[in-house]
Short mmCIF file of C-alpha atoms in Angstrom, two decimals:
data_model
loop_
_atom_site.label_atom_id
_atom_site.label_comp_id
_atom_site.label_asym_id
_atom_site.label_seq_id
_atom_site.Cartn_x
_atom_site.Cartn_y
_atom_site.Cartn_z
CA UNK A 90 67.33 -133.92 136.43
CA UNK A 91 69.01 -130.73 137.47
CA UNK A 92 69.08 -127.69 135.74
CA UNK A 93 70.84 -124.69 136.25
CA UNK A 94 69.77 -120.94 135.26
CA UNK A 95 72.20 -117.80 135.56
CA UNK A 96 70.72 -114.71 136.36
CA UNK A 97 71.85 -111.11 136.21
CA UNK A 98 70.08 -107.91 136.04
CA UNK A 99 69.99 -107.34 132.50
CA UNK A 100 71.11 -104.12 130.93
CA UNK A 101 70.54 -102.05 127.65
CA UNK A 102 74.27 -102.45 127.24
CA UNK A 103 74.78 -105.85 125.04
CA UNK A 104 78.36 -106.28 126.38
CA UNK A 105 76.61 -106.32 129.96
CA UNK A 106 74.08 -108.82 128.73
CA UNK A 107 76.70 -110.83 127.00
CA UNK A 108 78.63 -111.23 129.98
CA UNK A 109 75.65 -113.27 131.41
CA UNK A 110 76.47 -115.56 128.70
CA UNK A 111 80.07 -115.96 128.71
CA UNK A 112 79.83 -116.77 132.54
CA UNK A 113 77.43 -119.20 131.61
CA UNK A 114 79.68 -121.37 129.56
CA UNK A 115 82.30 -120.77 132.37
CA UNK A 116 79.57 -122.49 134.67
CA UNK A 117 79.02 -125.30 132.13
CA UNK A 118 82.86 -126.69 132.37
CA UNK A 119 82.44 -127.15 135.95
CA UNK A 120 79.23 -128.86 135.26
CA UNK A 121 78.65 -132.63 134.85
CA UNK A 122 78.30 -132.68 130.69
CA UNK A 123 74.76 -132.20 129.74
CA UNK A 124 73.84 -130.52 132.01
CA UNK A 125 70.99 -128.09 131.07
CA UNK A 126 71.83 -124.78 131.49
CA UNK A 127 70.17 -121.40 130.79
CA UNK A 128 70.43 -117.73 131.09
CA UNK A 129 67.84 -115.27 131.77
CA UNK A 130 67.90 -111.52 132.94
CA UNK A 131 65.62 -110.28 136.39
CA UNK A 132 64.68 -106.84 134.11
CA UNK A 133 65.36 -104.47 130.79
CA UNK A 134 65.05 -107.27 128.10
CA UNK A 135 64.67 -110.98 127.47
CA UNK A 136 65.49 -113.91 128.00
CA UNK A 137 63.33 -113.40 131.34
CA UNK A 138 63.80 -115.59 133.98
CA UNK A 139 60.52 -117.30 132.85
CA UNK A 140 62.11 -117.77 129.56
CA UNK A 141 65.21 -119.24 130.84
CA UNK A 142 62.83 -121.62 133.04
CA UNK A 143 60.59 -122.88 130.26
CA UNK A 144 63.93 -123.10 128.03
CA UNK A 145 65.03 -125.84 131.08
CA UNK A 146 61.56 -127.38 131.57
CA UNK A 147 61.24 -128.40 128.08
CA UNK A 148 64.81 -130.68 128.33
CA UNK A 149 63.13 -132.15 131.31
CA UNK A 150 64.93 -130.37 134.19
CA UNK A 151 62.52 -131.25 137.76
CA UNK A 152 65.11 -129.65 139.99
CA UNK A 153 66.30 -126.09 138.99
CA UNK A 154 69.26 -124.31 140.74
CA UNK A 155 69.17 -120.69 140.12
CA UNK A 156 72.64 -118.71 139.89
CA UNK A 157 72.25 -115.24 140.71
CA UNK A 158 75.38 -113.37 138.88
CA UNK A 159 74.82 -110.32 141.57
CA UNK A 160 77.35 -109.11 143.55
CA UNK A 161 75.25 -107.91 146.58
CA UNK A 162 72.24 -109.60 148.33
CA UNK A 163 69.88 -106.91 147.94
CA UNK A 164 66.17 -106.21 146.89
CA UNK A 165 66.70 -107.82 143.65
CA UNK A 166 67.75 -111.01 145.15
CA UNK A 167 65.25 -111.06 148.42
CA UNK A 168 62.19 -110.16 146.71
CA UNK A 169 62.38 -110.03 143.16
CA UNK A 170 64.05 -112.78 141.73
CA UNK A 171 62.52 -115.51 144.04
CA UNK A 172 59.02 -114.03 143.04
CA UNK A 173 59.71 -114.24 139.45
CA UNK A 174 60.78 -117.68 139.72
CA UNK A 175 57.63 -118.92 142.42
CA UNK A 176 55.61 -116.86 139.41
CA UNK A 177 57.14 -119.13 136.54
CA UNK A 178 57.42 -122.60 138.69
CA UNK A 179 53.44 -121.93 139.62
CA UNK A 180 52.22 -124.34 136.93
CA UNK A 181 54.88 -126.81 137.50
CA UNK A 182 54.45 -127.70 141.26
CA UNK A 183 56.24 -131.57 140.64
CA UNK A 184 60.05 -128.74 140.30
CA UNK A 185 61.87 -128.53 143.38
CA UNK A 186 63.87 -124.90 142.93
CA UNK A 187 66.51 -123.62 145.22
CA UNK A 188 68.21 -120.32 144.67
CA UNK A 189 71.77 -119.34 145.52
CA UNK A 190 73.04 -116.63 146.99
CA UNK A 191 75.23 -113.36 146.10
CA UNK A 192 78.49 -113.59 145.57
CA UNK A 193 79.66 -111.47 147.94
CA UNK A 194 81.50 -110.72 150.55
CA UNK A 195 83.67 -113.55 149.92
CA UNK A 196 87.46 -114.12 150.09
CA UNK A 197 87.54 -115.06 146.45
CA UNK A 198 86.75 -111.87 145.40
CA UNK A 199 89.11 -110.19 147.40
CA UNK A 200 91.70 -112.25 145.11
CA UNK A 201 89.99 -111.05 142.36
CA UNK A 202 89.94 -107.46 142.93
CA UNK A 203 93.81 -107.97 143.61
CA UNK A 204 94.48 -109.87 140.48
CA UNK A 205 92.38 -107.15 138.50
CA UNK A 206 94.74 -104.60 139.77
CA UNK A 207 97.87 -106.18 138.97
CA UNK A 208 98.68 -106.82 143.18
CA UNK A 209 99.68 -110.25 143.13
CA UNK A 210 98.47 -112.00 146.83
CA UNK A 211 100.35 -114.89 148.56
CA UNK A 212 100.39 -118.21 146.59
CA UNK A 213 98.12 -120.91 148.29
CA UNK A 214 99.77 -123.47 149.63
CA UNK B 140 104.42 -96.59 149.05
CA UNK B 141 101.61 -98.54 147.69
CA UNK B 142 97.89 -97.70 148.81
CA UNK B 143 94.98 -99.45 147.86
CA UNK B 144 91.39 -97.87 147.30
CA UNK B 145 88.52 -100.00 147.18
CA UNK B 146 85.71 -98.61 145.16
CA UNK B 147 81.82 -99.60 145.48
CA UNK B 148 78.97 -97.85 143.67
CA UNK B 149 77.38 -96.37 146.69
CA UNK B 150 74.25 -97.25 147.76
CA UNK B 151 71.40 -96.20 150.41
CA UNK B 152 71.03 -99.36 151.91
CA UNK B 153 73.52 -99.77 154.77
CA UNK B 154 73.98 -103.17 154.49
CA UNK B 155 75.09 -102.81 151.04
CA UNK B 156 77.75 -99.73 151.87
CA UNK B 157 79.03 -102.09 155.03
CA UNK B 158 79.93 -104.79 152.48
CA UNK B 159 82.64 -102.83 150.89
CA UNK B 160 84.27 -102.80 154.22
CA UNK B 161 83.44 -106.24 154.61
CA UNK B 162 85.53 -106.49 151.75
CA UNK B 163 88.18 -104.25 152.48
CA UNK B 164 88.94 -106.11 155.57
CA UNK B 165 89.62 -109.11 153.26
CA UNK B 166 91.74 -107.56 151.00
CA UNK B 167 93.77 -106.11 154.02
CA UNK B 168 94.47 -109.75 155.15
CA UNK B 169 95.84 -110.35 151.19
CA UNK B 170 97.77 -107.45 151.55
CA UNK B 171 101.39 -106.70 153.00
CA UNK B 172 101.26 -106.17 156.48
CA UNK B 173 100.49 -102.02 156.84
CA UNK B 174 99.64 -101.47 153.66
CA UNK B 175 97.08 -98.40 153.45
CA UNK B 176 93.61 -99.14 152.52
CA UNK B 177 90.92 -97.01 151.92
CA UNK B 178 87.19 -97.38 150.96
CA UNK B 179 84.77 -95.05 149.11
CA UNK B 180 81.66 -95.21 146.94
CA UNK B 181 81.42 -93.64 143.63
CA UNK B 182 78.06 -92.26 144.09
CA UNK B 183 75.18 -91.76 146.60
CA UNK B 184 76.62 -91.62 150.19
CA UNK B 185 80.30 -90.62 151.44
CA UNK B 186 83.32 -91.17 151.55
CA UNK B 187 83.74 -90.20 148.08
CA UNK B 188 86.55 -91.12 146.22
CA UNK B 189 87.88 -88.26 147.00
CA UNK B 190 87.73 -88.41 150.36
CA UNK B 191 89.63 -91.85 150.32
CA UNK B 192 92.22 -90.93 148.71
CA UNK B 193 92.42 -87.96 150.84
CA UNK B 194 93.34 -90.46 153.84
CA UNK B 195 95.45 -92.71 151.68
CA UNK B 196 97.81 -89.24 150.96
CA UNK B 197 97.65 -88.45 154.14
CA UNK B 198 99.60 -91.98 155.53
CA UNK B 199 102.02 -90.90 152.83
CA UNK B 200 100.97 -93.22 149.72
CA UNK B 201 102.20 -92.26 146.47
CA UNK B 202 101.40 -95.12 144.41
CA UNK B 203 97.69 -95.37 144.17
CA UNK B 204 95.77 -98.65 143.52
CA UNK B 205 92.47 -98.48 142.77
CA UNK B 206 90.68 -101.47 143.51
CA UNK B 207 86.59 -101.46 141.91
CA UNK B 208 84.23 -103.79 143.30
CA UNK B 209 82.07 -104.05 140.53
CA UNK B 210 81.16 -106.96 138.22
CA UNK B 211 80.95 -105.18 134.82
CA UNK B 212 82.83 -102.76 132.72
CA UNK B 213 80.68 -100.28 132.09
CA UNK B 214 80.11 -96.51 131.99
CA UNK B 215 81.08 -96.50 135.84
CA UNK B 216 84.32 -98.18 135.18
CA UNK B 217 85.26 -96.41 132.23
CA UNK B 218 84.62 -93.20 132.69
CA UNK B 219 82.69 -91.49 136.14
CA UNK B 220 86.01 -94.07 138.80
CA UNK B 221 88.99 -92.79 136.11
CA UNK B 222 87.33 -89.07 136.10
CA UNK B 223 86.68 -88.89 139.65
CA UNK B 224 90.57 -90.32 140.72
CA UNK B 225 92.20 -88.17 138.19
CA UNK B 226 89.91 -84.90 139.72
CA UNK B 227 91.39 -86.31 143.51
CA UNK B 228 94.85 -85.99 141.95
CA UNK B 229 94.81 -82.90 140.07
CA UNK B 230 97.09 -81.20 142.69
CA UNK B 231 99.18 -84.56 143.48
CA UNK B 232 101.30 -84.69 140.58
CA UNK B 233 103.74 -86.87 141.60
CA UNK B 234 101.19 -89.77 142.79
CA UNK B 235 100.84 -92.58 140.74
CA UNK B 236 97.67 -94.46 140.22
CA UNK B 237 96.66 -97.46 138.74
CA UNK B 238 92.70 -98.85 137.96
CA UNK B 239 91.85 -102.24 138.40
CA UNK B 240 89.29 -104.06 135.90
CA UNK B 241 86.42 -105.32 136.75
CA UNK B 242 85.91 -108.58 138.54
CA UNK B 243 84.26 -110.37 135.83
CA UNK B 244 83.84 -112.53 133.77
CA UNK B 245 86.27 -114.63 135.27
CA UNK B 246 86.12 -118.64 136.34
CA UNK B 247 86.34 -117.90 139.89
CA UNK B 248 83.29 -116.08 139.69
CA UNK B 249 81.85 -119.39 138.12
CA UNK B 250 83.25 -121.57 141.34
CA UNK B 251 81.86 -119.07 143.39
CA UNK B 252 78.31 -119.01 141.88
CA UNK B 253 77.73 -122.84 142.37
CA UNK B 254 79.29 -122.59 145.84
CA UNK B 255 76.49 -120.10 146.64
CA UNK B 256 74.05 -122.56 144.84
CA UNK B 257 75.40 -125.42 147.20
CA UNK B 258 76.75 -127.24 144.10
CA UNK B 259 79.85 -128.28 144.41
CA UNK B 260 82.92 -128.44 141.72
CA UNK B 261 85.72 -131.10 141.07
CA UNK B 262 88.11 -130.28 143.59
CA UNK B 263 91.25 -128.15 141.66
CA UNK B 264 94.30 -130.73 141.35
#
């Protein structure tokens, strides 16, 4: 069964680490129902990402997808996160994992960033 | 006429500074033939904020759109991008400017997560 865990970078902020959840029931409508989702932070406070995996584990989840909520495909995402998950998954060698990667660049979020500043783009047709 | 600003943290990787004009280049394409567009980062490496809106004043904008690639609304958002614009325009009176939000949460961050994580969505109808 899949399973997916969001990650972001965690904060000391709880709006910032809230946001990791909100986006997470944003990911779940798009889901097939039931799907098992979780959220975990890569630092600052918990859930950790080996929190968020066990959370998935336990509802029987063999092939994880990891969701990095990071804009940029930087240390965090090259080293840290897929370290942190190999770390977690060690025990557990019957889950496939696959990890996705940054959002951006991407075309998307250049309609974002428009739509954020009030600069409405071409329709799609 | 309107000019757009697109505003990254700043970082000392150059990968990470090229992706804002990654992103600018997409934007452009969104945009109004001609429109002005400028990039700067907040922090750690030029061109400042300043310095972009330096060059969009200098093609003759007057309306200022500030566009800020970042995911969360935090302390950078709401107070060191609004500080650092209205410093840039202390001696511009008559330009108007405008700060967008932050890209998320938002669903097509959501889309754009699974994409990343090769899972796909229902197709939009």
């Amino acid at each position: 069964m899949i399973g997916v865990l969001l990650i972001d970078h965690g904060s000391r902020r709880a709006e910032a680490n809230a946001q990791v959840e909100d986006m997470a029931r944003r990911v779940a409508l798009l889901l097939p129902a039931g799907t098992p989702i979780a959220t975990a932070h890569l630092d600052v406070c918990p859930p950790t990402i080996a929190d968020g995996i066990g959370q998935l584990l336990a509802r029987g989840v063999d092939e994880l997808r990891v969701l990095p909520y990071f804009l940029a495909d930087g240390r965090h995402l090259q080293e840290d996160v897929p370290g942190q998950v190999r770390a977690a998954l060690a025990t557990h060698p019957q889950v496939r994992a696959a990890i996705g990667g940054a959002l951006g660049p991407d075309d998307a979020l250049a309609e974002l960033m428009l739509r954020r500043a009030g600069l409405t783009t071409a329709s799609p047709t």
